[in-house]
């Protein structure tokens, strides 16, 4: 009995090993990468701003959580397939267009409603722009200098990329970049909160930890960020060090929480581009014909993949006729079920399904 | 609060499609129904039957989802896709043994029956069961379902609430239509 148990345990053990080493490897590579970038950016550590030390530690803890969560997730059979085939299909002609629509302009959210699109553009772009400014600053990849002649320099990776008049538009935009993004995020989060209190579906499904905590954190980050500016400009920096610490604390908590809550969709949404490519590419290769009505309803590859994934989960759906239920088109599959209930082969009657849309 | 389940007595269906209309009105359904009504033998008679998500105990839709977008509620209801997670691969529509999940290409989002979770989580019957005029869709306790089972002749193989007649164990219970089996039902 004991011997058997040991044999059974073996595969589990080896998966655990692979998991641990994958995690360690990703973590190691990421930290090396960060180190090198910081080294270059700070010109061999000569331009480090030690006020930003907390952020550095936060980022590293975040990376730990991030890899832990996403490696476990990537081990799931359906996820593994999409990732593997998605990477293979990355260089399709349509990828740039799909990526822009899915990841930058969020056209599909527009189709869900203009209100939802607006709130997401404000939050999403607000955060992305803020990160584009904050991270390079934190790791010393970017900093600013002011010349005696009133010119303002933006320095990226030790190279002077832009010199503008210190009182010009671009300079003002860059002093205020984080204020602008903070206002965007606050406006967006307020819109989301309003919808979350009104919309019945949202009200039914939402949980504090999953849906509200990220919103609260985003608000806290933005408000404390704005307060920093306020203290600097109108209070002569009074209370600034304390506020700076509070702000740092909120950002770090948000980062660490990110892989585990709603915000986990950010690093992982690019998969929607993979999914689109996967459907387009294999759809062009060959389409699966429904075993009953011969309508082409999905790519042969996807049908095969789904059958395989279900098999891994010990779900087989074999019919008496010898096919897998996933090989029937959707209307035929529904009729096949009616046939199992009624004993009459509904799926073999060549009549289109009638009125399923509650329209009279 | 005793736990209640959706219970279908398929043979009662009169094809009025009230359940389809009701489903569109449930909180957050955005006026789109997530259930079906089928003609059993459309060229011969008018018998119809509703078809809806049976809320599988081991749901194929959720198992096949690469994004973990289909969550299982603590009541056992298998929820519609999480709006920020669904990546639009449509695996779930191919995986479901009854062809239930619907997909909106424009919104790149799957939507399916969520057992009207905004109602049922508080013990209120789902929309479709609330409006069904023929008692095809009912909202019953396990005890009441057990009584039904006694009432409709136990041990004669005419009860399909569970395996082996379905593809797997389900949270929604279904009864075999006596009419089509040639037995008269005593209400
Ligand atoms: C990579 C690009 C991104 C994509 C494709 C994406 C996609 C989505 C989608 C589809 C939703 C659901 C929206 C709805 O149906 O109403 C959503 C919600 C949300 N996204 Fe993003 N997102 C992205 C980046 C971001 C970023 C950078 C943030 C900033 C923190 C963010 C914050 C949020 C929040 C807070 C919600 C929840 C809104 C609510 O509670 O109703 N997203 N996202
Ligand atoms: S009936 Fe289909 S959609 Fe409903 S839980 Fe089962 S597999 Fe999912
Ligand atoms: S369409 Fe959405 S819900 Fe369905 S399997 Fe794909 S990601 Fe999951
Ligand atoms: S339980 Fe609710 S969501 Fe499901 S079919 Fe009935 S009305 Fe529609």
Tab-separated table of C-alpha atoms in Angstrom, chain A residues 80-271:
chain	number	residue	atom	x	y	z
A	80	UNK	CA	-0.785	26.405	-21.802
A	81	UNK	CA	-2.206	25.680	-25.262
A	82	UNK	CA	-3.203	29.296	-25.912
A	83	UNK	CA	0.168	30.615	-24.759
A	84	UNK	CA	2.161	28.091	-26.768
A	85	UNK	CA	0.216	28.547	-29.989
A	86	UNK	CA	-0.163	32.280	-29.415
A	87	UNK	CA	3.592	32.785	-29.291
A	88	UNK	CA	4.009	30.713	-32.441
A	89	UNK	CA	1.441	32.882	-34.260
A	90	UNK	CA	2.704	36.197	-32.911
A	91	UNK	CA	4.075	37.432	-36.227
A	92	UNK	CA	0.882	37.446	-38.207
A	93	UNK	CA	0.138	40.424	-40.411
A	94	UNK	CA	-2.956	41.275	-38.395
A	95	UNK	CA	-1.192	41.271	-35.005
A	96	UNK	CA	-0.419	45.016	-34.848
A	97	UNK	CA	-3.993	45.958	-35.715
A	98	UNK	CA	-5.490	43.442	-33.281
A	99	UNK	CA	-3.125	44.571	-30.532
A	100	UNK	CA	-4.030	48.218	-30.938
A	101	UNK	CA	-7.757	47.463	-30.929
A	102	UNK	CA	-7.553	45.097	-27.967
A	103	UNK	CA	-4.890	46.722	-25.820
A	104	UNK	CA	-4.822	50.427	-26.647
A	105	UNK	CA	-8.140	51.665	-28.018
A	106	UNK	CA	-10.314	49.003	-26.343
A	107	UNK	CA	-12.789	48.908	-29.208
A	108	UNK	CA	-14.581	45.913	-27.722
A	109	UNK	CA	-15.255	47.828	-24.501
A	110	UNK	CA	-16.702	50.653	-26.602
A	111	UNK	CA	-19.152	48.076	-27.941
A	112	UNK	CA	-20.117	47.206	-24.372
A	113	UNK	CA	-21.019	50.832	-23.734
A	114	UNK	CA	-19.491	54.263	-24.115
A	115	UNK	CA	-19.642	54.860	-20.375
A	116	UNK	CA	-17.645	51.707	-19.662
A	117	UNK	CA	-15.176	52.626	-22.378
A	118	UNK	CA	-14.640	56.132	-20.994
A	119	UNK	CA	-14.039	54.919	-17.458
A	120	UNK	CA	-11.562	52.365	-18.687
A	121	UNK	CA	-9.624	54.737	-20.939
A	122	UNK	CA	-9.296	57.177	-18.056
A	123	UNK	CA	-8.074	54.553	-15.593
A	124	UNK	CA	-6.098	52.407	-18.012
A	125	UNK	CA	-4.278	55.166	-19.823
A	126	UNK	CA	-3.906	57.190	-16.652
A	127	UNK	CA	-2.090	54.263	-15.033
A	128	UNK	CA	-0.056	53.327	-18.079
A	129	UNK	CA	1.197	56.897	-18.560
A	130	UNK	CA	1.924	57.234	-14.854
A	131	UNK	CA	3.975	54.037	-14.962
A	132	UNK	CA	5.840	55.247	-18.034
A	133	UNK	CA	6.988	58.214	-15.961
A	134	UNK	CA	7.396	56.609	-12.529
A	135	UNK	CA	9.321	53.425	-13.260
A	136	UNK	CA	12.080	55.018	-15.314
A	137	UNK	CA	12.457	57.605	-12.539
A	138	UNK	CA	12.581	54.978	-9.808
A	139	UNK	CA	15.192	52.873	-11.510
A	140	UNK	CA	17.137	55.879	-12.659
A	141	UNK	CA	16.516	55.202	-16.342
A	142	UNK	CA	15.189	58.722	-16.718
A	143	UNK	CA	15.833	61.997	-14.961
A	144	UNK	CA	15.679	65.694	-15.596
A	145	UNK	CA	18.268	68.444	-15.446
A	146	UNK	CA	17.961	72.183	-15.684
A	147	UNK	CA	20.611	74.244	-17.467
A	148	UNK	CA	21.612	77.770	-16.391
A	149	UNK	CA	20.188	79.187	-19.604
A	150	UNK	CA	16.633	78.134	-18.673
A	151	UNK	CA	16.607	74.983	-20.778
A	152	UNK	CA	15.205	71.770	-19.366
A	153	UNK	CA	16.699	68.388	-20.336
A	154	UNK	CA	15.003	64.991	-20.279
A	155	UNK	CA	17.617	62.265	-19.963
A	156	UNK	CA	16.788	58.652	-20.789
A	157	UNK	CA	19.352	55.894	-20.179
A	158	UNK	CA	22.052	58.488	-19.802
A	159	UNK	CA	21.265	60.047	-23.175
A	160	UNK	CA	19.910	63.526	-23.499
A	161	UNK	CA	16.797	62.938	-25.607
A	162	UNK	CA	14.995	66.229	-25.352
A	163	UNK	CA	15.872	69.819	-24.479
A	164	UNK	CA	13.031	72.288	-24.160
A	165	UNK	CA	12.504	75.783	-22.724
A	166	UNK	CA	11.744	75.419	-18.995
A	167	UNK	CA	8.553	77.469	-19.292
A	168	UNK	CA	7.264	75.864	-22.503
A	169	UNK	CA	4.327	73.546	-22.998
A	170	UNK	CA	6.290	70.314	-23.101
A	171	UNK	CA	8.194	71.146	-19.967
A	172	UNK	CA	4.986	72.044	-18.165
A	173	UNK	CA	3.352	68.845	-19.321
A	174	UNK	CA	6.257	66.847	-18.008
A	175	UNK	CA	6.331	68.620	-14.602
A	176	UNK	CA	2.627	67.924	-14.350
A	177	UNK	CA	2.515	64.511	-16.015
A	178	UNK	CA	1.765	62.699	-12.778
A	179	UNK	CA	-0.854	65.261	-11.755
A	180	UNK	CA	-2.667	64.885	-15.045
A	181	UNK	CA	-2.655	61.105	-14.831
A	182	UNK	CA	-3.840	61.275	-11.215
A	183	UNK	CA	-6.841	63.364	-12.221
A	184	UNK	CA	-7.604	60.921	-15.046
A	185	UNK	CA	-7.511	57.970	-12.671
A	186	UNK	CA	-9.646	59.682	-10.037
A	187	UNK	CA	-12.279	60.617	-12.612
A	188	UNK	CA	-12.275	57.087	-14.032
A	189	UNK	CA	-12.509	55.398	-10.634
A	190	UNK	CA	-15.407	57.669	-9.652
A	191	UNK	CA	-17.238	56.606	-12.800
A	192	UNK	CA	-16.590	52.951	-11.968
A	193	UNK	CA	-17.785	53.398	-8.382
A	194	UNK	CA	-20.973	55.064	-9.580
A	195	UNK	CA	-21.656	52.175	-11.959
A	196	UNK	CA	-20.834	49.603	-9.299
A	197	UNK	CA	-23.447	51.073	-6.973
A	198	UNK	CA	-26.088	51.255	-9.709
A	199	UNK	CA	-25.663	48.262	-11.994
A	200	UNK	CA	-27.533	45.178	-10.782
A	201	UNK	CA	-25.151	42.630	-12.253
A	202	UNK	CA	-22.171	44.414	-10.771
A	203	UNK	CA	-23.931	44.641	-7.419
A	204	UNK	CA	-24.739	40.968	-7.406
A	205	UNK	CA	-21.296	39.683	-8.209
A	206	UNK	CA	-18.909	42.166	-6.682
A	207	UNK	CA	-16.794	41.355	-3.669
A	208	UNK	CA	-14.930	43.865	-1.560
A	209	UNK	CA	-11.500	42.302	-1.909
A	210	UNK	CA	-11.825	41.601	-5.606
A	211	UNK	CA	-13.724	44.584	-6.981
A	212	UNK	CA	-13.450	47.426	-4.503
A	213	UNK	CA	-10.007	47.121	-2.997
A	214	UNK	CA	-8.248	47.843	-6.314
A	215	UNK	CA	-10.480	50.898	-6.790
A	216	UNK	CA	-9.797	52.144	-3.279
A	217	UNK	CA	-6.075	51.643	-3.808
A	218	UNK	CA	-6.115	53.501	-7.121
A	219	UNK	CA	-7.915	56.415	-5.471
A	220	UNK	CA	-5.468	56.457	-2.549
A	221	UNK	CA	-2.467	56.417	-4.868
A	222	UNK	CA	-3.835	59.253	-6.966
A	223	UNK	CA	-5.035	61.410	-4.087
A	224	UNK	CA	-1.818	61.119	-2.082
A	225	UNK	CA	0.115	61.841	-5.274
A	226	UNK	CA	-1.880	64.987	-5.875
A	227	UNK	CA	-1.511	66.003	-2.216
A	228	UNK	CA	2.249	65.813	-2.645
A	229	UNK	CA	2.062	68.419	-5.370
A	230	UNK	CA	-0.344	70.499	-3.303
A	231	UNK	CA	1.958	70.476	-0.268
A	232	UNK	CA	4.921	71.432	-2.417
A	233	UNK	CA	3.176	74.253	-4.206
A	234	UNK	CA	0.994	75.829	-1.535
A	235	UNK	CA	2.348	74.686	1.835
A	236	UNK	CA	6.050	75.251	1.091
A	237	UNK	CA	6.622	71.530	1.351
A	238	UNK	CA	5.185	71.344	4.841
A	239	UNK	CA	4.309	67.719	5.656
A	240	UNK	CA	5.795	66.620	2.401
A	241	UNK	CA	8.102	63.898	3.773
A	242	UNK	CA	5.248	62.189	5.640
A	243	UNK	CA	2.945	62.379	2.631
A	244	UNK	CA	5.713	61.028	0.465
A	245	UNK	CA	5.935	57.989	2.711
A	246	UNK	CA	2.153	57.453	2.666
A	247	UNK	CA	2.147	57.720	-1.097
A	248	UNK	CA	5.002	55.270	-1.370
A	249	UNK	CA	3.149	52.878	0.905
A	250	UNK	CA	-0.046	52.991	-1.205
A	251	UNK	CA	1.851	52.369	-4.428
A	252	UNK	CA	3.705	49.420	-2.928
A	253	UNK	CA	0.505	47.820	-1.579
A	254	UNK	CA	-1.182	48.256	-4.971
A	255	UNK	CA	1.757	46.650	-6.736
A	256	UNK	CA	1.954	43.712	-4.368
A	257	UNK	CA	-1.801	43.137	-4.549
A	258	UNK	CA	-1.929	43.466	-8.340
A	259	UNK	CA	-1.326	39.826	-9.331
A	260	UNK	CA	-4.052	38.557	-6.978
A	261	UNK	CA	-7.063	40.783	-7.546
A	262	UNK	CA	-8.948	42.351	-10.367
A	263	UNK	CA	-5.908	44.215	-11.636
A	264	UNK	CA	-4.361	40.877	-12.572
A	265	UNK	CA	-6.042	41.396	-15.935
A	266	UNK	CA	-3.448	44.011	-16.856
A	267	UNK	CA	-0.400	41.791	-17.413
A	268	UNK	CA	-2.553	39.026	-18.765
A	269	UNK	CA	-4.901	40.724	-21.250
A	270	UNK	CA	-2.406	40.468	-24.148
A	271	UNK	CA	-3.653	36.889	-24.315
